[in-house]
mmCIF file with all atom_site columns, C-alpha atoms in Angstrom:
data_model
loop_
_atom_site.group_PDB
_atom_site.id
_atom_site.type_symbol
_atom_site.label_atom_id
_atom_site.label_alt_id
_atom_site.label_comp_id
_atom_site.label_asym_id
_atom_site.label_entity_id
_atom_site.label_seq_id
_atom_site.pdbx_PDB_ins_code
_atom_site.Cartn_x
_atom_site.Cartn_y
_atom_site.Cartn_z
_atom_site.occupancy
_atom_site.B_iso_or_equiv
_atom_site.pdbx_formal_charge
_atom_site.auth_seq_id
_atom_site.auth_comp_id
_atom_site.auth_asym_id
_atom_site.auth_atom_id
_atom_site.pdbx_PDB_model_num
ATOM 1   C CA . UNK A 1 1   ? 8.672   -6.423  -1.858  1.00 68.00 ? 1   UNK A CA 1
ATOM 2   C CA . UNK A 1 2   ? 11.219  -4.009  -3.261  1.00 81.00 ? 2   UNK A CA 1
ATOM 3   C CA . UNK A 1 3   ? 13.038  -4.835  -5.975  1.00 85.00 ? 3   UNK A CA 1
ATOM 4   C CA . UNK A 1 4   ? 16.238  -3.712  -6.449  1.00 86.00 ? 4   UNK A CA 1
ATOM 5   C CA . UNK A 1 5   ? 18.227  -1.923  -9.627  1.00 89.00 ? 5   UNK A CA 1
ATOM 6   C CA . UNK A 1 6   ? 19.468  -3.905  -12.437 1.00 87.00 ? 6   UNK A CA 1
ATOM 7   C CA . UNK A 1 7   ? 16.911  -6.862  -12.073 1.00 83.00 ? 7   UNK A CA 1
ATOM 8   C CA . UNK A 1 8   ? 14.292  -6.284  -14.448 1.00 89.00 ? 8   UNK A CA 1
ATOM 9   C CA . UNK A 1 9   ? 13.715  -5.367  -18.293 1.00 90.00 ? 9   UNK A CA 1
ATOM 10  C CA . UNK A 1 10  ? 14.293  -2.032  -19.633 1.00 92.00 ? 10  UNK A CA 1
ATOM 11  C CA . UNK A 1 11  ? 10.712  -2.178  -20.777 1.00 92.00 ? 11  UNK A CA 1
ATOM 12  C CA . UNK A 1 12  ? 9.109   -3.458  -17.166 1.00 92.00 ? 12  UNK A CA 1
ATOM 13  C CA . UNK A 1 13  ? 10.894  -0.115  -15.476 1.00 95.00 ? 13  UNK A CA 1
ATOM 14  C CA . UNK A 1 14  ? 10.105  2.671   -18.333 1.00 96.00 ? 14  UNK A CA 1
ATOM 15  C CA . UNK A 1 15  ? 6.631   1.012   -18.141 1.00 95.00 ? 15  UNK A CA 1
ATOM 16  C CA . UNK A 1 16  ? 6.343   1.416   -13.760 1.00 96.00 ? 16  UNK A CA 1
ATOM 17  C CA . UNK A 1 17  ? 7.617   4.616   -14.170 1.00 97.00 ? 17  UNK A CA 1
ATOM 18  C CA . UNK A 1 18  ? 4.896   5.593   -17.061 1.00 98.00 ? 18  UNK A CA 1
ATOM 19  C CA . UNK A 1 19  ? 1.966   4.525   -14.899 1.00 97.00 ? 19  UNK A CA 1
ATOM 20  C CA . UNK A 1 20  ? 3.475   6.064   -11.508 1.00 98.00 ? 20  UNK A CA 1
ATOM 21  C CA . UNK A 1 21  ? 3.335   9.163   -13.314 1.00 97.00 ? 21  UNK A CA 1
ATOM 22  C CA . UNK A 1 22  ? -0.279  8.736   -14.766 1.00 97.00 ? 22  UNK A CA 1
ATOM 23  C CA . UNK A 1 23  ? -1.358  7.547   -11.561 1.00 97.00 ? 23  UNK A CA 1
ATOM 24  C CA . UNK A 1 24  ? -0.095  10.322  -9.343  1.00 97.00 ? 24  UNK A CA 1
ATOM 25  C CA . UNK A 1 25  ? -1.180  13.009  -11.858 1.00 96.00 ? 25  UNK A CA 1
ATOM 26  C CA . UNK A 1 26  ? -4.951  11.379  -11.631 1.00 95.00 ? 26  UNK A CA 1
ATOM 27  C CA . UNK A 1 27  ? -5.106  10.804  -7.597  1.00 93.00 ? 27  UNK A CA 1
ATOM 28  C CA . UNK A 1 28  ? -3.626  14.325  -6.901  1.00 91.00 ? 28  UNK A CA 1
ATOM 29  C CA . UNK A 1 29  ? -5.964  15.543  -9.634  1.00 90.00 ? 29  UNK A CA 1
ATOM 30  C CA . UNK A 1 30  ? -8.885  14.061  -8.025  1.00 88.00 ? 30  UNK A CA 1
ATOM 31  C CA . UNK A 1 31  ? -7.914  15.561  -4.549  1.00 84.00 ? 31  UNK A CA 1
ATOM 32  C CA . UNK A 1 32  ? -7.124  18.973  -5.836  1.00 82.00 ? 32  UNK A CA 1
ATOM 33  C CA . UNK A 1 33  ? -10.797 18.689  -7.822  1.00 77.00 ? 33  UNK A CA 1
ATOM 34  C CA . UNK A 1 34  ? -12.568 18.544  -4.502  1.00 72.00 ? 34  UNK A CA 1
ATOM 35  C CA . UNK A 1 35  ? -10.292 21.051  -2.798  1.00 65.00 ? 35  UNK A CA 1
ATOM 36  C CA . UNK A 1 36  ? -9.074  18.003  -0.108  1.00 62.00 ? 36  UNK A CA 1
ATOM 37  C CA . UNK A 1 37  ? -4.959  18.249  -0.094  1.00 70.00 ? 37  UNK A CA 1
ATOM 38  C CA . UNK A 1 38  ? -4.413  21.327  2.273   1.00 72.00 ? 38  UNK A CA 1
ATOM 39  C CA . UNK A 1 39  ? -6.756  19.784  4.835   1.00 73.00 ? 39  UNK A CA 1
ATOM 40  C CA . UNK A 1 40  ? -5.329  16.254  4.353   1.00 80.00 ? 40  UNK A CA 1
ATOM 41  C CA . UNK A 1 41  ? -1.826  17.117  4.850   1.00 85.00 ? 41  UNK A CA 1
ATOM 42  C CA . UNK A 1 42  ? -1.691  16.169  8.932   1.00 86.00 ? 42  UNK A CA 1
ATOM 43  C CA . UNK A 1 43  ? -2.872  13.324  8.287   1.00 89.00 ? 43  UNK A CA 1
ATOM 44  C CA . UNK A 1 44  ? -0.882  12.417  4.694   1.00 90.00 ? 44  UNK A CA 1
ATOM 45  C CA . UNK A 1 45  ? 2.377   12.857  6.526   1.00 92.00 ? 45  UNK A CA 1
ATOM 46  C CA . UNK A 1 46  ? 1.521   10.782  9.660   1.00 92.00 ? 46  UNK A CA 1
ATOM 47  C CA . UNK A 1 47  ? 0.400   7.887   7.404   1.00 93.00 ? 47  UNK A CA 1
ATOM 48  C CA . UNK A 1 48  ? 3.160   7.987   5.198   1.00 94.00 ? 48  UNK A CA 1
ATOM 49  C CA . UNK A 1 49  ? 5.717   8.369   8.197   1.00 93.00 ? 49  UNK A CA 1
ATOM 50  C CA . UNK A 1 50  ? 4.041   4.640   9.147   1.00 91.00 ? 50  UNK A CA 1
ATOM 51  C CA . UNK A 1 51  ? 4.418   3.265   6.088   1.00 92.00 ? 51  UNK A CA 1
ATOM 52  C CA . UNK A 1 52  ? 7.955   4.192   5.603   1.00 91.00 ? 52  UNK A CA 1
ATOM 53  C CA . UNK A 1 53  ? 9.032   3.104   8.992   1.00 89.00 ? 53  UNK A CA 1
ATOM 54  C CA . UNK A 1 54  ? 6.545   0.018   8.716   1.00 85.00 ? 54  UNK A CA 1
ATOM 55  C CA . UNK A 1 55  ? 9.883   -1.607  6.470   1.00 77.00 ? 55  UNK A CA 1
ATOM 56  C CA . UNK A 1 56  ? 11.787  -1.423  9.256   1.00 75.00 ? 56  UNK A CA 1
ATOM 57  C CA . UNK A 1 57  ? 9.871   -3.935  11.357  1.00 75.00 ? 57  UNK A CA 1
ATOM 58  C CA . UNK A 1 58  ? 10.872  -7.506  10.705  1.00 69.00 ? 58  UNK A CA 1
ATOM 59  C CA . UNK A 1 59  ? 8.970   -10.461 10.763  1.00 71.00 ? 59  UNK A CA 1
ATOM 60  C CA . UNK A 1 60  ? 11.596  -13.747 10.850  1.00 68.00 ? 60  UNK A CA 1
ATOM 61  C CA . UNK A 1 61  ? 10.174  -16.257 8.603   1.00 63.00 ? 61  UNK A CA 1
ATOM 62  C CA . UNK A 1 62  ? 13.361  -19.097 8.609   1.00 58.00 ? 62  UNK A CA 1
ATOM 63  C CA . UNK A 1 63  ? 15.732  -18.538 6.272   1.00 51.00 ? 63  UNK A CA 1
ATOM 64  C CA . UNK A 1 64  ? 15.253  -15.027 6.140   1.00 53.00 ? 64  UNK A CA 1
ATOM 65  C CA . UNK A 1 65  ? 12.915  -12.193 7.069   1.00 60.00 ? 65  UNK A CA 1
ATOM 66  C CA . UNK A 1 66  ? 10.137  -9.956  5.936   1.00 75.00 ? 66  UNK A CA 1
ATOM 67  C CA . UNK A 1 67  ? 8.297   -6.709  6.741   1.00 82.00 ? 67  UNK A CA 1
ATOM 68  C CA . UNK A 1 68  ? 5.312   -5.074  7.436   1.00 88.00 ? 68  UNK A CA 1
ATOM 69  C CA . UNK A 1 69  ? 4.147   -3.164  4.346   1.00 90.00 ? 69  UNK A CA 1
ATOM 70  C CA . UNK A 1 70  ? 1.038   -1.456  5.303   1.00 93.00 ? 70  UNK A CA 1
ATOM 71  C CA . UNK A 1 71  ? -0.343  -0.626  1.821   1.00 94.00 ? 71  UNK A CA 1
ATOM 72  C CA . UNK A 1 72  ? -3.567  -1.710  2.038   1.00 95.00 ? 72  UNK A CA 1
ATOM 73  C CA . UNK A 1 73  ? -3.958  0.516   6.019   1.00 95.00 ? 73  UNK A CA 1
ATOM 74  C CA . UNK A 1 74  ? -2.591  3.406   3.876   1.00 96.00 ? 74  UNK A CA 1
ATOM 75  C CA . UNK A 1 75  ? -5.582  3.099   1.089   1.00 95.00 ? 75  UNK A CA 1
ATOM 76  C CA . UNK A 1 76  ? -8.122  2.616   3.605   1.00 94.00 ? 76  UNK A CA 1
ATOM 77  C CA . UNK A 1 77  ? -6.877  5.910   5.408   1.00 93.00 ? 77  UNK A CA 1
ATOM 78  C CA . UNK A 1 78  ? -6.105  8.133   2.832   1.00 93.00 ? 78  UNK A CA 1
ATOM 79  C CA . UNK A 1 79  ? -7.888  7.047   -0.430  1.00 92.00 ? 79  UNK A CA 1
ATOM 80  C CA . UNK A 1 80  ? -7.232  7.801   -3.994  1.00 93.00 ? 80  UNK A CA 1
ATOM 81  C CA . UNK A 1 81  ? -4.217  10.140  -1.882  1.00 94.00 ? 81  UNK A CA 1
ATOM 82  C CA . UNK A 1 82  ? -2.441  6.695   -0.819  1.00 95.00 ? 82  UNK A CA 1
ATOM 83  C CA . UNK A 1 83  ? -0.764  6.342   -4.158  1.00 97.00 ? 83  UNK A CA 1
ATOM 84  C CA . UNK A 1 84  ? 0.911   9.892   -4.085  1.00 96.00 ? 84  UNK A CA 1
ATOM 85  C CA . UNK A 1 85  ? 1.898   8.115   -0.485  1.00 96.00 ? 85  UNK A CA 1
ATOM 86  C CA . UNK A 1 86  ? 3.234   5.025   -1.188  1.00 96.00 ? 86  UNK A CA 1
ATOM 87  C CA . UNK A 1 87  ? 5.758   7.050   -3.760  1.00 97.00 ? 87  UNK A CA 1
ATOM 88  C CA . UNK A 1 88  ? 6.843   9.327   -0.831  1.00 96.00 ? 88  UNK A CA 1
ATOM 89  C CA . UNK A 1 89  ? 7.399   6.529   1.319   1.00 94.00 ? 89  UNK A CA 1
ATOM 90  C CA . UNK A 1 90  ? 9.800   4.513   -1.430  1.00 94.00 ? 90  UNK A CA 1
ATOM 91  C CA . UNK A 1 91  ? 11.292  7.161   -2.512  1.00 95.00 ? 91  UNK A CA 1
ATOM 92  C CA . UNK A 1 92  ? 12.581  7.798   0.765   1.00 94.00 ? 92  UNK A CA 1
ATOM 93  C CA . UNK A 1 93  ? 13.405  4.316   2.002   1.00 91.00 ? 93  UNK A CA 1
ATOM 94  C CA . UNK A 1 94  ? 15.571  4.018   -1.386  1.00 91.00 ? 94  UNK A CA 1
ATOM 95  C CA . UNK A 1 95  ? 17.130  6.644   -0.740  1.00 93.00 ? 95  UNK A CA 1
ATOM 96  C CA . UNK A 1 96  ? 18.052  6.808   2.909   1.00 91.00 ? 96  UNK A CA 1
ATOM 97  C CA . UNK A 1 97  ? 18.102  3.244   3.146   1.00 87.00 ? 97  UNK A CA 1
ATOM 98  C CA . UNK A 1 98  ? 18.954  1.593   -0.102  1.00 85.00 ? 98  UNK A CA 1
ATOM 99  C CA . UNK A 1 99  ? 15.318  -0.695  0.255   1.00 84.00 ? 99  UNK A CA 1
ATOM 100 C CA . UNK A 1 100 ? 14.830  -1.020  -3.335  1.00 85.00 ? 100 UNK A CA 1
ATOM 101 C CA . UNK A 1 101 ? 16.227  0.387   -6.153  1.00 90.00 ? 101 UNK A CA 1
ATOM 102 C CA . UNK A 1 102 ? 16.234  3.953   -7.357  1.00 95.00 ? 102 UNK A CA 1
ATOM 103 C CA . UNK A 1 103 ? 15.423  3.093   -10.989 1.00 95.00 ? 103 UNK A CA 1
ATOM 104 C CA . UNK A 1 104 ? 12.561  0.639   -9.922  1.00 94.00 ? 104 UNK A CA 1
ATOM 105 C CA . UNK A 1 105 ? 10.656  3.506   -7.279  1.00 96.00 ? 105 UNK A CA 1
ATOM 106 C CA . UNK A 1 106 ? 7.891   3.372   -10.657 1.00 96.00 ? 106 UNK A CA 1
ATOM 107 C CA . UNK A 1 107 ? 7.767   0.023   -10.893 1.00 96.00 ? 107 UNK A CA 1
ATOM 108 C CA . UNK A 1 108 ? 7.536   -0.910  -6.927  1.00 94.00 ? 108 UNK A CA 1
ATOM 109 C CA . UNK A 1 109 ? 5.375   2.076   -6.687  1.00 97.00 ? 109 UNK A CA 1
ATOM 110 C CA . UNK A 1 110 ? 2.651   0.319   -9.018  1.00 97.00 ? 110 UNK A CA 1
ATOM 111 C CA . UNK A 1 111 ? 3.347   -2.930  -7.172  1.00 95.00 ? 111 UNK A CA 1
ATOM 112 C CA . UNK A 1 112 ? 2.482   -1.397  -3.478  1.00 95.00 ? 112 UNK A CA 1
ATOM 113 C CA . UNK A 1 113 ? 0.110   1.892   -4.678  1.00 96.00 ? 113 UNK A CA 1
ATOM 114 C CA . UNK A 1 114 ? -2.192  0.005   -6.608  1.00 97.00 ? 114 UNK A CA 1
ATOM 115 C CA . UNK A 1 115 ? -3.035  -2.745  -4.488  1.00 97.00 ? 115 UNK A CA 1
ATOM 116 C CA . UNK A 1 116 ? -3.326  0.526   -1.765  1.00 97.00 ? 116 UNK A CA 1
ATOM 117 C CA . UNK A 1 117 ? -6.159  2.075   -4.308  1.00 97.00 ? 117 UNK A CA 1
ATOM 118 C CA . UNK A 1 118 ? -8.080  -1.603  -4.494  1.00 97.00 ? 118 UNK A CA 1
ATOM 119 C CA . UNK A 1 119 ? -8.302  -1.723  -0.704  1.00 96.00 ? 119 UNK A CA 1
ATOM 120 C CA . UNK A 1 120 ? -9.464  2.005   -0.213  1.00 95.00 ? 120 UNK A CA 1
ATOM 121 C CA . UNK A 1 121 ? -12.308 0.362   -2.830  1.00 94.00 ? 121 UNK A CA 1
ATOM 122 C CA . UNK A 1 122 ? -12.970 -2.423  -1.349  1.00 92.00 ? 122 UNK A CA 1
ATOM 123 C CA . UNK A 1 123 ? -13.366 -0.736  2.139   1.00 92.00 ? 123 UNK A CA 1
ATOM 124 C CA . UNK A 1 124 ? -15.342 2.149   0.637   1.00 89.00 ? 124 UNK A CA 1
ATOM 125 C CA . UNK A 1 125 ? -17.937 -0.207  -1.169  1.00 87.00 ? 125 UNK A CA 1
ATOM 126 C CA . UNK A 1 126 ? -18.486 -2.349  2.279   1.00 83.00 ? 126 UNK A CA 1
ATOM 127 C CA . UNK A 1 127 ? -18.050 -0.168  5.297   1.00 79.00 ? 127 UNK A CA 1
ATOM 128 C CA . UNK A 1 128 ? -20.821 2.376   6.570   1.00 62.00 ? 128 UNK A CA 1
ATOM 129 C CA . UNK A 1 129 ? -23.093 0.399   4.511   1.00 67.00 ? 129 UNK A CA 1
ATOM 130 C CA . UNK A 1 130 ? -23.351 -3.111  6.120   1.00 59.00 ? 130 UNK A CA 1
ATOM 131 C CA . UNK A 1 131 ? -25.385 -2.385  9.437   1.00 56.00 ? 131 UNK A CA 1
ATOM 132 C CA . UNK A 1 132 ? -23.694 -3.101  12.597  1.00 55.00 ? 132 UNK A CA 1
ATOM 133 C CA . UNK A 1 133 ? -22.506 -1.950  15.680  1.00 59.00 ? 133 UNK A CA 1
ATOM 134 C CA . UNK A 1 134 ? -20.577 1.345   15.147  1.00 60.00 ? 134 UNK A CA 1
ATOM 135 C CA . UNK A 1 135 ? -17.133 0.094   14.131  1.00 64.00 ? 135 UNK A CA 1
ATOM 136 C CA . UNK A 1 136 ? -17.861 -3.231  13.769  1.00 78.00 ? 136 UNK A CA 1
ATOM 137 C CA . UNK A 1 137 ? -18.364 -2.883  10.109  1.00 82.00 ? 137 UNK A CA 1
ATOM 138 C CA . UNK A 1 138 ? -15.224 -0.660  9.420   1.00 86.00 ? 138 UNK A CA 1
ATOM 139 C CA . UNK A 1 139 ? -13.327 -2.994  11.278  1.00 88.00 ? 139 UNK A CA 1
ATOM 140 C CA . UNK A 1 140 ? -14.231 -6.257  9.455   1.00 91.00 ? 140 UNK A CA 1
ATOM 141 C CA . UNK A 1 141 ? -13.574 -4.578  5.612   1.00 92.00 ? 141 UNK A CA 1
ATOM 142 C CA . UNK A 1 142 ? -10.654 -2.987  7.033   1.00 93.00 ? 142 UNK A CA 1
ATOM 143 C CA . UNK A 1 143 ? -9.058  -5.857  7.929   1.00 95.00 ? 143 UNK A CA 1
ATOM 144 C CA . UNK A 1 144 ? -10.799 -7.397  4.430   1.00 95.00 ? 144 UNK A CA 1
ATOM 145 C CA . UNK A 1 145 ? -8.652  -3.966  2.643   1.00 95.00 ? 145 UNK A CA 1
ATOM 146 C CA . UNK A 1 146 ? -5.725  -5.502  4.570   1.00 95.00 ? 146 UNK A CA 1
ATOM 147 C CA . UNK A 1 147 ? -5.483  -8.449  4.231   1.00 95.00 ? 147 UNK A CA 1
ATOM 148 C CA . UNK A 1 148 ? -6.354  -7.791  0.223   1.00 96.00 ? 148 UNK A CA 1
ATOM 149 C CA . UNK A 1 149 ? -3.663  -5.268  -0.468  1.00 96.00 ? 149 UNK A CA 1
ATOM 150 C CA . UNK A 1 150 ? -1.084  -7.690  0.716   1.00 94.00 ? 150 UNK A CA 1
ATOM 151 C CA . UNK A 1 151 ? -2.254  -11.007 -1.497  1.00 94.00 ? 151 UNK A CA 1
ATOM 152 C CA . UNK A 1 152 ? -2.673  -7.977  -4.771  1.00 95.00 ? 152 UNK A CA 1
ATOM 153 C CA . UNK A 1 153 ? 0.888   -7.118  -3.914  1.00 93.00 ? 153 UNK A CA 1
ATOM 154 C CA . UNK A 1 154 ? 2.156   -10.547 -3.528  1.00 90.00 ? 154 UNK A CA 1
ATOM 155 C CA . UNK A 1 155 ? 0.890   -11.638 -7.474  1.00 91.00 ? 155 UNK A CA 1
ATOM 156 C CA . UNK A 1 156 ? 1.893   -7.972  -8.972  1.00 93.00 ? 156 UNK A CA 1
ATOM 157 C CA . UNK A 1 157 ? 4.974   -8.806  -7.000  1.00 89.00 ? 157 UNK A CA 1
ATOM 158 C CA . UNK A 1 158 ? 5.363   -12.378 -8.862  1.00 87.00 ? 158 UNK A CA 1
ATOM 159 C CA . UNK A 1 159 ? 4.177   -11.308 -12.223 1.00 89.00 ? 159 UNK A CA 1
ATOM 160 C CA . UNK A 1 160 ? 7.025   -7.940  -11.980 1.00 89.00 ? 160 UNK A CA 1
ATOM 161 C CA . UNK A 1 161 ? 9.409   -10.941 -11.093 1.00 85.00 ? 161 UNK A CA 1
ATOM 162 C CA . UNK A 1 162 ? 8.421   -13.239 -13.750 1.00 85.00 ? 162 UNK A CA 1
ATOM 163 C CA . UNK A 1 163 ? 8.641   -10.714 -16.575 1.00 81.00 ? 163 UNK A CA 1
ATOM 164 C CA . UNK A 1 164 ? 12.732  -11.214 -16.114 1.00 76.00 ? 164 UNK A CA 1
ATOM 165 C CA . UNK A 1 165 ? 12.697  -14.702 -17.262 1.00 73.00 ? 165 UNK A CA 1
ATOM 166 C CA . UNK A 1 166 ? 12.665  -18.175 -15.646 1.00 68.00 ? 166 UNK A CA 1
ATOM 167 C CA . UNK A 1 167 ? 15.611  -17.416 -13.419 1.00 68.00 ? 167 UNK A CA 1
ATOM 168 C CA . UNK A 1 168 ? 13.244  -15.952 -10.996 1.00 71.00 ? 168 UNK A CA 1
ATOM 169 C CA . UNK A 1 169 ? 10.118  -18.385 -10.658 1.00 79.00 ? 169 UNK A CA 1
ATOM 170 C CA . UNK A 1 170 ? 11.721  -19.998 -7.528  1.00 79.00 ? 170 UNK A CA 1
ATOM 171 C CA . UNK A 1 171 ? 12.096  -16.415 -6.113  1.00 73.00 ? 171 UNK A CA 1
ATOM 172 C CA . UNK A 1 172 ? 8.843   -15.250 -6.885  1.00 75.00 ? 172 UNK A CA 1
ATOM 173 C CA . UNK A 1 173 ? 7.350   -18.576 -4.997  1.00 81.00 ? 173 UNK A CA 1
ATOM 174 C CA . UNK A 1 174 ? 9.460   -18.161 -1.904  1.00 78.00 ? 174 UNK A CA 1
ATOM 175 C CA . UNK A 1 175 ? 8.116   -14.605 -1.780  1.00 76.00 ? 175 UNK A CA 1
ATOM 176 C CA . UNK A 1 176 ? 4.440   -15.230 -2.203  1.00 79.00 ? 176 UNK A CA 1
ATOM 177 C CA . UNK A 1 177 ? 5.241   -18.195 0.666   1.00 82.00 ? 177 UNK A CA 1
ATOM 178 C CA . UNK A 1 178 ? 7.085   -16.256 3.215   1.00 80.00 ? 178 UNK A CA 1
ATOM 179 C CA . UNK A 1 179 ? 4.731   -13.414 2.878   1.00 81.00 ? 179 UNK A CA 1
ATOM 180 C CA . UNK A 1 180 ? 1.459   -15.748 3.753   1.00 86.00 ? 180 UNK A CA 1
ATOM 181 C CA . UNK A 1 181 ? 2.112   -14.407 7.700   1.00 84.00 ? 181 UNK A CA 1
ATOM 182 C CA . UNK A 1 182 ? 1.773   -11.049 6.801   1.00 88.00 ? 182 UNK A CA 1
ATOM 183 C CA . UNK A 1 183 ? -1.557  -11.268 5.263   1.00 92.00 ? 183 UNK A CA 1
ATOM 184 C CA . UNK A 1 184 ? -2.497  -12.080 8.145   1.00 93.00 ? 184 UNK A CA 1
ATOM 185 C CA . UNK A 1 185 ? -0.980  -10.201 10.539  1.00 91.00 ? 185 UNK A CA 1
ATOM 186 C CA . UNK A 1 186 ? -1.600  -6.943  8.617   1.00 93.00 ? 186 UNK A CA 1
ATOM 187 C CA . UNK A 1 187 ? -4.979  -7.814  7.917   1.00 95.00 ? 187 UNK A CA 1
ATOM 188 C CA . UNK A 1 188 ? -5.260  -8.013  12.442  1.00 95.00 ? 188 UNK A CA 1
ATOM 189 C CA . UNK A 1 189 ? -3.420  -4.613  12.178  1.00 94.00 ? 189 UNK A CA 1
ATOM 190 C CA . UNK A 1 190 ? -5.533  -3.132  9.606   1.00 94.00 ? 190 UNK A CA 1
ATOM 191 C CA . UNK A 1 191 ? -8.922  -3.537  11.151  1.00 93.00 ? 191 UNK A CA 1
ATOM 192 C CA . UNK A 1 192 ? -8.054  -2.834  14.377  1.00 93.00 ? 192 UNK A CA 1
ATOM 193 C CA . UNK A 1 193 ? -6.786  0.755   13.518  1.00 93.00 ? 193 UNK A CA 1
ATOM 194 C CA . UNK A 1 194 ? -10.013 1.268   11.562  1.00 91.00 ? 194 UNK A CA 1
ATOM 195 C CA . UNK A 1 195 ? -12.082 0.262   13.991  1.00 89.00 ? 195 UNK A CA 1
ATOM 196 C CA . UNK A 1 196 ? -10.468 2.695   16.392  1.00 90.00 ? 196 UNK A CA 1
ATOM 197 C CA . UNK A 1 197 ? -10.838 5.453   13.775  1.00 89.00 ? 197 UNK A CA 1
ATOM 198 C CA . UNK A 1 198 ? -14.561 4.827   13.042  1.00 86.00 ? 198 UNK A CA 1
ATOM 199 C CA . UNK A 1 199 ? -14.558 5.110   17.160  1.00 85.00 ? 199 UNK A CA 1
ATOM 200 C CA . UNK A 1 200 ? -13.258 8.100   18.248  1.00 87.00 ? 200 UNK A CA 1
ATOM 201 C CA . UNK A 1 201 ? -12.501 9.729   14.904  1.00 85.00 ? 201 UNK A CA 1
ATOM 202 C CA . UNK A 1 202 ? -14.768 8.379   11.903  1.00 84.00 ? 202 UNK A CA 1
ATOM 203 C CA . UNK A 1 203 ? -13.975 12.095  9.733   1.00 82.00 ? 203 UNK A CA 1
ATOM 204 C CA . UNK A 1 204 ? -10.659 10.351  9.354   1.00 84.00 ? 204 UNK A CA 1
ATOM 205 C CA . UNK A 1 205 ? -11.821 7.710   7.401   1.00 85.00 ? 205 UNK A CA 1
ATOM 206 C CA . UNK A 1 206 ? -12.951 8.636   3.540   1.00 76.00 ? 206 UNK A CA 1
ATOM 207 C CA . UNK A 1 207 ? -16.527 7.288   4.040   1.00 70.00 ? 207 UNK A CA 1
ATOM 208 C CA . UNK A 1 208 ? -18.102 10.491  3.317   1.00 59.00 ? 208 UNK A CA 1
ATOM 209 C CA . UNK A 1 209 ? -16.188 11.797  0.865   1.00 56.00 ? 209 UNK A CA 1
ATOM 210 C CA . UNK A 1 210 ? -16.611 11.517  -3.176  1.00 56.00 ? 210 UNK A CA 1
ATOM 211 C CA . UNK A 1 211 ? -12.627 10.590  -3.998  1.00 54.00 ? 211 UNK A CA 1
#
C-alpha cells in the first residue's frame, strides 16, 4: 500500500501532494471551526500511534506478505481529523522506516486518507440511527467503514499504479488479490473496537458531533 520513490509520474506525485495539502487545510479547518483539536489531541495521538504501528503487523499471504492498514478504524474514530492522521502516520513510517517513499507521502496520503474520510461517512450516515441494541448498530457499520476503507484503498491503490503505464497491471492485480484477507480481517477488527467504544465510551465516537 505504499509506494515507493521513483515509481510514478511527475504529474501523479505534484498532483498527491496538491490534494494532501487541500485536504489537510479543509479537515483541520473544519476542526478548528468547531473549536474540537485541543480536546481531540489524547485521542489523535493514540489513534495515529495504531495506525503507524498497524504496518508493522504482517499478514503472510504466499509469496509474500501484507499489513494491517487501519484507515478505515482511523475515520470512524477520529472523523474529518483522520486525514491530518493518516499524514502523521506516513510521514513517520517513511521516515523511520523507509515504508514508502518520501516524495510519494501526498500521493499515498490520498490513497489511505481518503478512503479514511468515506468510512467516517459511511459510519456517520448508518450508526446511532438504525435502532438496535446499544452497540449493535455501531458495530455492524463499523465493521461496514472497515471493511470499505480497505476495498477504496485497494482501487485508488490500482488506479495510482496504473497511471505509470502497463508495466504495472500485473502488480496492481496481485495487490488488490493478496489484500482480499485484509478486508476482512480489518473489517472483524473494525467493528469490534467500535462496538466497545459505543459500550463503555460512545463520546469517543463522532456521532454527535457536526464535523
Amino acid at each position: 500500500m505504499h509506494i515507493s520513490d521513483g515509481v510514478l509520474p511527475t504529474s501523479v506525485v505534484a498532483a498527491g501532494w496538491v490534494i494532501t495539502l487541500i485536504l489537510l487545510a479543509v479537515t483541520l479547518g473544519l476542526s478548528r471551526k468547531k473549536g474540537n483539536i485541543s480536546e481531540q489531541v489524547p485521542k489523535l495521538s493514540v489513534i495515529t500511534g495504531a495506525f503507524f504501528v498497524a504496518s508493522l503487523v504482517h499478514i503472510p499471504v504466499p509469496p509474500t506478505s501484507v499489513h494491517l492498514i487501519l484507515n478505515g478504524l482511523v475515520g470512524v474514530v477520529l472523523g474529518v481529523l483522520a486525514f491530518p492522521s493518516i499524514f502523521v502516520g506516513l510521514t513517520l513510517q517513511a521516515i523511520l522506516f523507509q515504508h514508502g517513499g518520501i516524495t510519494t507521502i501526498g500521493i499515498n496520503t490520498v490513497n489511505m486518507g481518503v478512503p479514511a474520510l468515506l468510512a467516517y461517512a459511511v459510519f456517520r450516515a448508518g450508526a446511532g440511527k438504525v435502532k438496535t441494541n446499544r452497540g449493535v448498530s455501531e458495530s455492524l457499520f463499523g465493521a461496514l467503514a472497515g471493511g470499505l476503507a480497505v476495498i477504496i484503498n485497494i482501487v485508488f491503490l490500482s488506479i495510482t499504479l496504473l497511471s505509470s503505464g502497463e508495466a504495472f497491471t500485473e502488480v496492481a492485480k496481485f495487490a488488490a488479490l493478496t489484500h482480499v484477507p485484509i478486508i476482512i480481517i480489518e473489517a472483524v477488527i473494525t467493528g469490534a473496537v467500535v462496538s466497545y467504544l459505543a459500550k463503555v465510551k460512545p463520546e469517543l465516537l463522532p456521532l454527535n458531533t457536526e464535523v
